[in-house]
Short mmCIF file of C-alpha atoms in Angstrom, two decimals:
data_model
loop_
_atom_site.label_atom_id
_atom_site.label_comp_id
_atom_site.label_asym_id
_atom_site.label_seq_id
_atom_site.Cartn_x
_atom_site.Cartn_y
_atom_site.Cartn_z
CA MET A 2 -40.35 -22.02 63.07
CA ARG A 3 -43.12 -20.29 61.64
CA SER A 4 -40.75 -17.14 60.89
CA TRP A 5 -38.52 -19.55 58.81
CA ARG A 6 -41.03 -20.52 56.74
CA VAL A 7 -42.78 -17.08 56.46
CA VAL A 8 -38.92 -16.79 54.70
CA TRP A 9 -38.98 -19.66 51.95
CA ILE A 10 -42.36 -18.20 50.73
CA VAL A 11 -41.19 -14.77 50.68
CA VAL A 12 -37.58 -16.50 48.74
CA VAL A 13 -39.69 -18.74 46.17
CA LEU A 14 -41.94 -15.36 45.35
CA VAL A 15 -39.24 -13.43 44.90
CA LEU A 16 -37.69 -15.72 42.64
CA LEU A 17 -40.65 -16.38 40.36
CA LEU A 18 -40.98 -12.73 39.88
CA ASP A 19 -37.21 -12.61 39.09
CA PHE A 20 -37.47 -15.50 36.58
CA TYR A 21 -40.62 -13.32 34.88
CA ILE A 22 -38.42 -10.55 34.97
CA PHE A 23 -35.42 -12.38 33.56
CA GLN A 24 -37.92 -13.32 30.46
CA VAL A 25 -37.85 -9.74 29.59
CA ILE A 26 -34.53 -8.94 29.89
CA LYS A 27 -33.28 -11.55 27.90
CA SER A 28 -36.13 -10.53 24.84
CA VAL A 29 -34.86 -6.74 25.07
CA SER A 30 -31.07 -7.65 25.12
CA GLN A 31 -31.39 -9.97 22.13
CA GLY A 32 -29.42 -7.54 19.95
CA ALA A 33 -26.56 -6.95 22.30
CA SER A 34 -23.09 -9.40 22.06
CA THR A 35 -23.18 -12.28 23.42
CA ARG A 36 -20.29 -11.04 25.90
CA THR A 37 -22.88 -8.27 26.89
CA ARG A 38 -25.35 -10.41 27.72
CA MET A 39 -23.57 -12.56 29.72
CA VAL A 40 -22.80 -9.47 31.88
CA ILE A 41 -26.32 -8.59 32.17
CA PHE A 42 -27.37 -12.23 33.01
CA SER A 43 -24.45 -12.19 35.42
CA LEU A 44 -25.35 -9.09 36.99
CA TYR A 45 -29.01 -9.46 37.77
CA TRP A 46 -28.83 -13.04 38.64
CA GLY A 47 -25.50 -12.07 40.96
CA ILE A 48 -27.78 -9.24 42.74
CA SER A 49 -30.92 -11.07 43.11
CA ILE A 50 -29.12 -14.09 44.77
CA ALA A 51 -27.16 -11.92 46.88
CA VAL A 52 -30.42 -10.02 48.27
CA LEU A 53 -32.17 -13.62 48.53
CA ILE A 54 -29.17 -14.50 50.83
CA ILE A 55 -29.01 -11.72 53.03
CA PHE A 56 -33.00 -11.49 53.50
CA ALA A 57 -32.17 -14.92 54.87
CA ILE A 58 -30.05 -14.70 57.21
CA THR A 59 -31.09 -11.27 58.64
CA PRO A 60 -33.33 -13.13 61.44
CA LEU A 61 -30.19 -14.66 62.95
CA LEU A 62 -28.80 -10.90 63.43
CA THR A 63 -30.06 -10.70 66.99
CA ASN A 64 -28.25 -8.62 68.66
CA PRO A 65 -29.85 -4.79 69.45
CA GLU A 66 -27.05 -2.88 68.40
CA TRP A 67 -28.03 -4.34 64.81
CA SER A 68 -31.28 -3.33 64.91
CA ARG A 69 -30.36 -0.13 62.76
CA LEU A 70 -28.68 -2.09 59.94
CA LYS A 71 -31.08 -5.16 59.91
CA ASN A 72 -33.41 -2.10 59.37
CA TYR A 73 -31.55 -0.47 55.99
CA ILE A 74 -31.26 -4.04 54.79
CA PHE A 75 -34.99 -4.81 55.04
CA VAL A 76 -35.79 -1.27 53.41
CA THR A 77 -33.34 -1.71 50.56
CA ILE A 78 -34.82 -5.35 49.95
CA LEU A 79 -38.33 -3.74 49.72
CA ILE A 80 -37.05 -1.19 47.83
CA ILE A 81 -35.78 -3.68 45.46
CA PHE A 82 -38.79 -5.85 45.48
CA PHE A 83 -41.16 -2.77 44.66
CA SER A 84 -39.14 -1.60 41.83
CA LYS A 85 -39.29 -5.17 40.59
CA LEU A 86 -43.03 -5.59 40.78
CA LEU A 87 -43.63 -2.00 39.36
CA ALA A 88 -41.24 -3.19 36.27
CA ALA A 89 -43.37 -6.50 35.93
CA VAL A 90 -46.99 -4.72 35.80
CA PHE A 91 -45.80 -3.33 32.41
CA PHE A 92 -44.57 -6.69 31.18
CA LEU A 93 -47.40 -7.96 32.47
CA LEU A 94 -49.80 -5.64 30.13
CA ASP A 95 -47.75 -6.09 27.42
CA ASP A 96 -47.90 -9.97 28.23
CA ILE A 97 -52.18 -9.46 28.37
CA ARG A 98 -51.71 -7.47 25.04
CA ARG A 99 -50.13 -10.56 23.51
CA LEU A 100 -52.47 -12.84 24.59
CA VAL A 101 -55.61 -10.29 23.36
CA GLN A 102 -53.29 -10.58 19.96
CA TRP A 103 -53.01 -14.00 19.72
CA GLY A 104 -56.77 -14.84 20.73
CA ALA A 105 -58.02 -12.62 18.19
CA GLY A 106 -55.75 -14.13 15.79
CA LYS A 107 -57.01 -17.41 16.69
CA LEU A 108 -60.59 -16.46 16.12
CA PHE A 109 -60.37 -14.46 12.92
CA PHE A 110 -57.25 -15.87 11.07
CA ASN A 111 -56.47 -18.61 10.44
CA ASN A 112 -53.60 -20.96 12.83
CA THR A 113 -50.94 -20.80 9.71
CA GLU A 114 -51.75 -16.86 9.86
CA VAL A 115 -51.29 -16.66 13.53
CA SER A 116 -48.14 -18.35 13.51
CA THR A 117 -46.29 -16.88 10.96
CA MET A 118 -46.90 -13.46 12.13
CA ASN A 119 -43.60 -13.95 14.58
CA GLY A 120 -41.34 -16.89 15.39
CA GLU A 121 -43.21 -16.58 19.12
CA GLY A 122 -46.25 -15.82 17.98
CA ILE A 123 -46.67 -11.98 19.06
CA SER A 124 -43.46 -10.09 19.62
CA ARG A 125 -43.26 -8.64 22.68
CA SER A 126 -43.56 -4.57 22.84
CA ALA A 127 -40.43 -3.27 23.07
CA PHE A 128 -41.45 -0.14 24.31
CA LEU A 129 -43.75 -1.43 27.24
CA SER A 130 -40.43 -3.57 28.23
CA TRP A 131 -38.42 -0.64 28.35
CA LEU A 132 -41.01 1.68 29.99
CA GLY A 133 -41.28 -0.68 32.77
CA ILE A 134 -37.38 -1.37 33.19
CA GLY A 135 -37.37 2.47 32.83
CA LEU A 136 -39.91 3.03 35.73
CA GLY A 137 -38.53 0.10 37.81
CA GLY A 138 -35.17 2.00 37.68
CA SER A 139 -35.95 5.38 38.11
CA LEU A 140 -37.95 3.88 41.41
CA PHE A 141 -35.02 2.15 42.49
CA SER A 142 -32.46 4.72 41.88
CA SER A 143 -34.66 7.32 43.79
CA LEU A 144 -35.35 5.35 47.01
CA LEU A 145 -31.59 4.42 47.03
CA TYR A 146 -31.02 8.40 46.55
CA GLY A 147 -33.09 9.03 49.28
CA PHE A 148 -31.09 7.65 51.74
CA THR A 149 -28.54 10.74 51.61
CA ASN A 150 -31.19 13.37 52.02
CA LYS A 151 -32.23 12.03 55.78
CA TYR A 152 -30.75 14.60 57.52
CA LYS A 153 -31.15 17.39 54.78
CA TYR A 154 -33.35 20.06 56.95
CA GLU A 155 -35.08 22.46 54.79
CA VAL A 156 -36.36 25.75 56.56
CA ARG A 157 -39.64 26.65 55.40
CA ARG A 158 -41.29 30.38 56.20
CA VAL A 159 -44.53 30.91 56.20
CA LYS A 160 -46.19 34.47 57.35
CA LEU A 161 -49.98 34.09 58.65
CA THR A 162 -52.29 36.71 59.37
CA PHE A 163 -54.68 37.35 61.79
CA ASP A 164 -56.83 40.15 62.28
CA ASN A 165 -57.98 39.05 65.92
CA LEU A 166 -53.88 38.77 66.58
CA PRO A 167 -53.41 41.74 69.73
CA ALA A 168 -50.76 44.01 68.52
CA SER A 169 -47.92 42.83 71.11
CA PHE A 170 -47.81 39.53 68.75
CA ARG A 171 -47.72 40.62 65.41
CA GLY A 172 -44.14 40.05 64.16
CA LEU A 173 -44.04 36.99 66.99
CA LYS A 174 -41.52 34.30 65.69
CA ILE A 175 -42.81 30.54 65.99
CA VAL A 176 -40.26 27.64 65.13
CA GLN A 177 -42.17 24.07 64.77
CA ILE A 178 -40.85 20.72 63.98
CA SER A 179 -42.28 17.29 64.73
CA ASP A 180 -41.63 14.29 64.44
CA ILE A 181 -37.68 13.87 65.75
CA HIS A 182 -38.04 9.87 66.31
CA THR A 183 -34.57 10.03 68.20
CA GLY A 184 -34.74 5.79 67.56
CA SER A 185 -34.12 6.05 63.78
CA PHE A 186 -30.93 8.39 64.31
CA GLY A 187 -27.19 7.34 63.45
CA ASN A 188 -25.76 10.68 63.14
CA PRO A 189 -25.54 13.00 66.26
CA GLN A 190 -23.54 15.60 64.33
CA ALA A 191 -26.11 16.12 61.37
CA VAL A 192 -29.10 16.16 64.13
CA SER A 193 -27.01 18.72 66.03
CA ARG A 194 -26.28 20.73 62.46
CA GLY A 195 -30.51 20.97 61.76
CA ILE A 196 -30.71 22.50 65.69
CA ASP A 197 -28.18 25.00 65.25
CA MET A 198 -30.30 25.77 62.05
CA VAL A 199 -33.58 26.44 64.59
CA LEU A 200 -31.28 28.18 66.52
CA GLN A 201 -30.03 30.48 63.90
CA GLU A 202 -33.58 31.90 63.44
CA GLN A 203 -33.35 32.89 66.88
CA PRO A 204 -37.47 32.15 67.64
CA ASP A 205 -39.29 33.60 70.28
CA LEU A 206 -41.07 30.51 71.04
CA ILE A 207 -40.02 27.28 70.05
CA LEU A 208 -43.02 24.47 69.40
CA PHE A 209 -42.70 20.36 68.68
CA THR A 210 -45.80 18.36 67.82
CA GLY A 211 -45.10 15.28 69.21
CA ASP A 212 -43.11 11.81 68.66
CA LEU A 213 -40.31 12.01 69.73
CA VAL A 214 -39.26 8.52 69.94
CA ASN A 215 -40.21 5.55 67.67
CA ASP A 216 -41.29 3.07 70.51
CA ILE A 217 -39.31 3.83 73.66
CA ALA A 218 -37.64 6.12 76.11
CA THR A 219 -34.75 4.97 75.99
CA GLU A 220 -34.14 5.71 72.48
CA MET A 221 -33.97 9.04 73.95
CA LYS A 222 -30.06 8.93 74.49
CA GLU A 223 -27.75 11.23 76.34
CA GLU A 224 -26.08 12.44 73.41
CA TYR A 225 -29.63 13.51 71.77
CA ILE A 226 -30.55 14.55 74.98
CA ALA A 227 -28.00 16.80 75.02
CA ILE A 228 -28.47 18.23 71.55
CA PHE A 229 -32.00 18.78 71.80
CA SER A 230 -31.74 20.91 75.50
CA ARG A 231 -29.71 23.35 73.63
CA LEU A 232 -33.18 24.36 72.26
CA ARG A 233 -33.94 27.66 73.91
CA ALA A 234 -36.57 30.56 73.20
CA PRO A 235 -37.79 33.74 75.37
CA MET A 236 -41.09 32.70 75.65
CA GLY A 237 -40.44 28.70 76.41
CA VAL A 238 -40.23 25.66 74.68
CA PHE A 239 -43.35 23.83 74.17
CA SER A 240 -44.54 19.89 73.45
CA THR A 241 -46.91 17.52 72.94
CA LEU A 242 -47.40 13.34 72.39
CA GLY A 243 -47.42 11.68 69.16
CA ASN A 244 -49.14 8.80 68.73
CA HIS A 245 -45.32 7.12 69.06
CA ASP A 246 -44.61 8.42 72.23
CA TYR A 247 -46.97 6.36 74.60
CA GLY A 248 -45.36 2.81 73.53
CA ASP A 249 -48.30 1.36 71.96
CA TYR A 250 -46.27 -0.43 69.09
CA PHE A 251 -43.76 -2.23 71.79
CA TRP A 252 -44.35 -5.21 73.36
CA TRP A 253 -45.00 -4.42 77.28
CA GLU A 254 -44.23 -7.05 80.32
CA ASN A 255 -47.18 -5.85 82.10
CA PRO A 256 -48.94 -2.67 81.84
CA GLU A 257 -46.54 -1.12 84.96
CA SER A 258 -43.89 -1.17 82.24
CA LYS A 259 -45.30 0.88 79.85
CA LYS A 260 -46.48 3.39 82.20
CA ALA A 261 -43.18 3.72 83.80
CA ASN A 262 -41.64 4.09 80.09
CA LEU A 263 -44.05 7.10 79.53
CA ASP A 264 -43.28 8.20 83.20
CA ARG A 265 -39.78 8.47 81.68
CA LEU A 266 -40.29 10.43 78.24
CA LYS A 267 -42.10 12.97 80.54
CA GLN A 268 -39.35 13.43 82.30
CA ILE A 269 -36.59 13.68 79.48
CA GLN A 270 -38.69 16.59 78.13
CA ALA A 271 -38.97 18.35 81.41
CA ASN A 272 -35.05 17.79 82.18
CA MET A 273 -34.79 18.99 78.36
CA GLY A 274 -36.74 22.35 79.65
CA TRP A 275 -39.53 21.86 77.68
CA ARG A 276 -42.97 22.44 78.93
CA LEU A 277 -45.22 19.23 77.74
CA LEU A 278 -48.72 20.23 77.76
CA MET A 279 -50.98 17.34 78.60
CA ASN A 280 -54.74 18.14 77.76
CA GLU A 281 -53.79 21.80 78.86
CA HIS A 282 -53.30 25.16 78.21
CA VAL A 283 -51.39 28.00 79.20
CA ALA A 284 -50.93 31.87 78.76
CA LEU A 285 -48.33 33.63 76.35
CA GLU A 286 -47.91 36.80 77.60
CA LYS A 287 -46.14 40.06 75.67
CA GLY A 288 -46.59 43.57 76.01
CA GLY A 289 -48.88 43.17 78.82
CA GLU A 290 -51.51 40.93 76.31
CA GLN A 291 -52.03 37.56 76.38
CA ILE A 292 -52.82 34.43 73.86
CA ALA A 293 -53.55 31.26 74.55
CA LEU A 294 -51.27 28.16 73.82
CA ILE A 295 -53.24 24.69 73.96
CA GLY A 296 -51.50 21.25 73.63
CA ILE A 297 -53.35 18.37 73.86
CA GLU A 298 -52.71 14.92 73.68
CA ASN A 299 -52.71 12.36 70.78
CA TRP A 300 -56.01 12.52 68.65
CA SER A 301 -56.66 11.06 65.44
CA ALA A 302 -59.69 10.34 63.31
CA LYS A 303 -58.00 7.27 61.81
CA ALA A 304 -59.40 4.14 63.37
CA ARG A 305 -55.77 2.46 63.76
CA PHE A 306 -54.10 5.76 65.90
CA PRO A 307 -55.61 6.45 69.68
CA LYS A 308 -57.55 9.20 71.17
CA TYR A 309 -55.72 10.12 73.83
CA GLY A 310 -56.55 13.40 73.57
CA LYS A 311 -58.75 15.57 75.48
CA MET A 312 -60.18 18.88 74.30
CA SER A 313 -62.41 19.96 76.55
CA GLU A 314 -59.95 19.94 78.88
CA ALA A 315 -57.89 21.75 77.06
CA TYR A 316 -59.67 24.17 76.23
CA ALA A 317 -61.80 24.78 79.64
CA GLY A 318 -61.06 28.55 80.02
CA ALA A 319 -59.28 29.71 77.04
CA ASP A 320 -62.31 31.02 75.81
CA LYS A 321 -61.27 34.22 77.58
CA TYR A 322 -58.33 35.11 75.59
CA PRO A 323 -58.46 36.84 71.92
CA PHE A 324 -55.98 34.48 69.66
CA LYS A 325 -55.79 30.82 70.21
CA ILE A 326 -52.79 28.43 68.95
CA LEU A 327 -53.35 24.56 68.81
CA MET A 328 -50.55 22.00 69.18
CA SER A 329 -52.41 18.76 68.23
CA HIS A 330 -49.94 15.73 66.55
CA ASP A 331 -52.39 14.46 63.96
CA PRO A 332 -53.89 16.39 61.35
CA SER A 333 -56.52 14.71 60.81
CA HIS A 334 -58.17 15.86 64.39
CA TRP A 335 -58.65 19.37 62.27
CA ASP A 336 -61.47 18.51 60.39
CA ALA A 337 -63.26 15.76 62.66
CA GLU A 338 -63.09 17.86 66.07
CA VAL A 339 -61.07 21.55 65.94
CA ARG A 340 -62.92 23.03 62.77
CA PRO A 341 -66.91 21.75 63.95
CA HIS A 342 -66.77 22.19 67.81
CA TYR A 343 -63.84 25.23 68.16
CA PRO A 344 -64.36 27.23 65.40
CA ASP A 345 -62.45 30.08 67.36
CA ILE A 346 -58.75 28.17 67.25
CA ASP A 347 -57.09 30.55 65.20
CA LEU A 348 -54.04 28.38 64.50
CA ALA A 349 -53.50 24.87 64.97
CA LEU A 350 -50.02 22.85 64.37
CA ALA A 351 -49.38 19.43 63.52
CA GLY A 352 -47.37 16.93 62.22
CA HIS A 353 -47.66 12.89 61.75
CA THR A 354 -47.40 12.50 58.03
CA HIS A 355 -43.97 13.10 57.48
CA GLY A 356 -45.58 13.71 53.85
CA MET A 357 -44.73 10.09 53.90
CA GLN A 358 -41.36 10.96 53.02
CA PHE A 359 -41.84 10.48 49.42
CA GLY A 360 -43.54 12.67 46.92
CA VAL A 361 -43.14 15.45 44.56
CA GLU A 362 -43.28 19.07 45.72
CA ILE A 363 -42.40 21.44 42.84
CA PRO A 364 -43.78 25.03 41.72
CA GLY A 365 -47.90 23.86 40.26
CA LEU A 366 -47.20 20.35 41.85
CA LYS A 367 -47.65 18.66 45.39
CA TRP A 368 -48.35 14.89 45.64
CA SER A 369 -47.62 12.50 47.92
CA PRO A 370 -49.17 8.73 48.19
CA VAL A 371 -50.21 10.16 51.69
CA GLN A 372 -52.83 12.66 50.91
CA TYR A 373 -55.33 9.85 49.44
CA VAL A 374 -55.34 8.99 53.35
CA TYR A 375 -55.09 12.40 55.07
CA PRO A 376 -56.16 15.29 53.05
CA GLN A 377 -53.90 17.77 54.82
CA TRP A 378 -50.58 16.33 55.02
CA ALA A 379 -47.92 18.88 54.11
CA GLY A 380 -47.90 22.82 54.25
CA LEU A 381 -50.45 25.10 54.53
CA TYR A 382 -54.10 24.81 54.77
CA GLU A 383 -57.24 26.97 55.62
CA GLU A 384 -60.65 27.01 55.98
CA GLY A 385 -62.72 30.32 56.91
CA ARG A 386 -60.71 32.10 59.38
CA GLN A 387 -58.89 29.01 60.53
CA LYS A 388 -55.50 27.69 59.45
CA LEU A 389 -53.58 24.79 59.93
CA TYR A 390 -49.96 24.13 59.53
CA VAL A 391 -48.80 20.16 58.76
CA ASN A 392 -44.95 20.00 59.27
CA ARG A 393 -42.84 17.36 57.22
CA GLY A 394 -41.28 16.14 59.91
CA PHE A 395 -37.56 16.44 61.74
CA GLY A 396 -36.55 12.76 61.37
CA PHE A 397 -37.79 9.76 59.55
CA ILE A 398 -39.54 6.35 60.71
CA GLY A 399 -39.35 3.28 58.55
CA TYR A 400 -37.41 4.33 55.56
CA PRO A 401 -34.03 5.50 56.56
CA GLY A 402 -34.53 8.61 53.96
CA ARG A 403 -36.44 11.23 52.28
CA VAL A 404 -37.63 11.57 48.25
CA GLY A 405 -38.89 14.62 47.36
CA ILE A 406 -40.24 15.47 51.13
CA MET A 407 -37.50 16.70 52.75
CA PRO A 408 -36.86 17.30 56.55
CA GLU A 409 -38.74 20.59 57.72
CA ILE A 410 -37.81 23.27 60.28
CA THR A 411 -41.18 25.78 59.95
CA VAL A 412 -40.71 29.22 60.86
CA ILE A 413 -43.86 31.02 60.92
CA GLU A 414 -44.23 34.67 61.76
CA LEU A 415 -47.27 35.77 62.98
CA ALA A 416 -48.72 39.47 61.51
#
């Protein structure tokens, strides 16, 4: 009953927004022919009503097999809503301008002068109206186009130089992937092409920095287990857990079920040939020299994310190695604990943010809304002799697409 009440509240609010925007559409289309206006009006209300009907019946799609379809429907409706909302902001600014101008006319001029300024008092600004329509339409088309980018993997290469790196490890090639989110996938062939891209790099070492699934271990279906089992490297494939891997966002019947889910996820990684690091470190050896690879469970400085990681346990005994790499899913860990308390961690690798799957990355400009929450959100960051690289994510969650921030395969060469 409560869910249907929410549906009707949303329908009423969206209809009010639609009527508001329709007034602007009527205004800006006044110069068009009657036939053209009828086509515009019919398309506008046809799409709006269709969206509301689809939204209203979506709760009836209870079959688990429809979950991916429901996600696409929900996200598409959100895209339409926020595009209209963005346009409405500019329409509202114009209406405020008109109200202020009308009020000023009432105060400083007589009523006759105000009423003769225009048939409706103060004319609507064509500039603000078209700006709102243009920006709303651009947001809508960009997010819709982003559906086609979710498997467009980009290889990003970075060469990192460290004075204290043992000579045998100079030239070491590491591939980092992060945030696979298998539960969002619907195209095994496309995912397999991404793994082909990893293997073509012939890395010495492959590191995965967490979030293998969205919620539950069963999302890792046999076809995807087979795909990710193909990952191999001479020095091994190592992994850590991300916040989604613990099943914290799923309702469990009892604590035992939740624990069994996590145990299954750990076993899946072992079966794929991955070495999951749980608050521990291992020595990597090459040419008779060693460096430390440290992996901790999820640890976040943000209150709504868990702190399962125990850096003191993971680090214990690692101080003897001349060079240290840390795998820690959440980049907020770097400023909060790593840099202040572990200044000899040379390179930290993280993921988690996905670059919000939305932003701009062009020469001279790198922006995403996520940067207002995470100062380190994509790419390389340096403080003194310490470095952090934040991977933009291999998969996706929530919004099934990418705009400006493509899925990433990171190739790191140590020098």
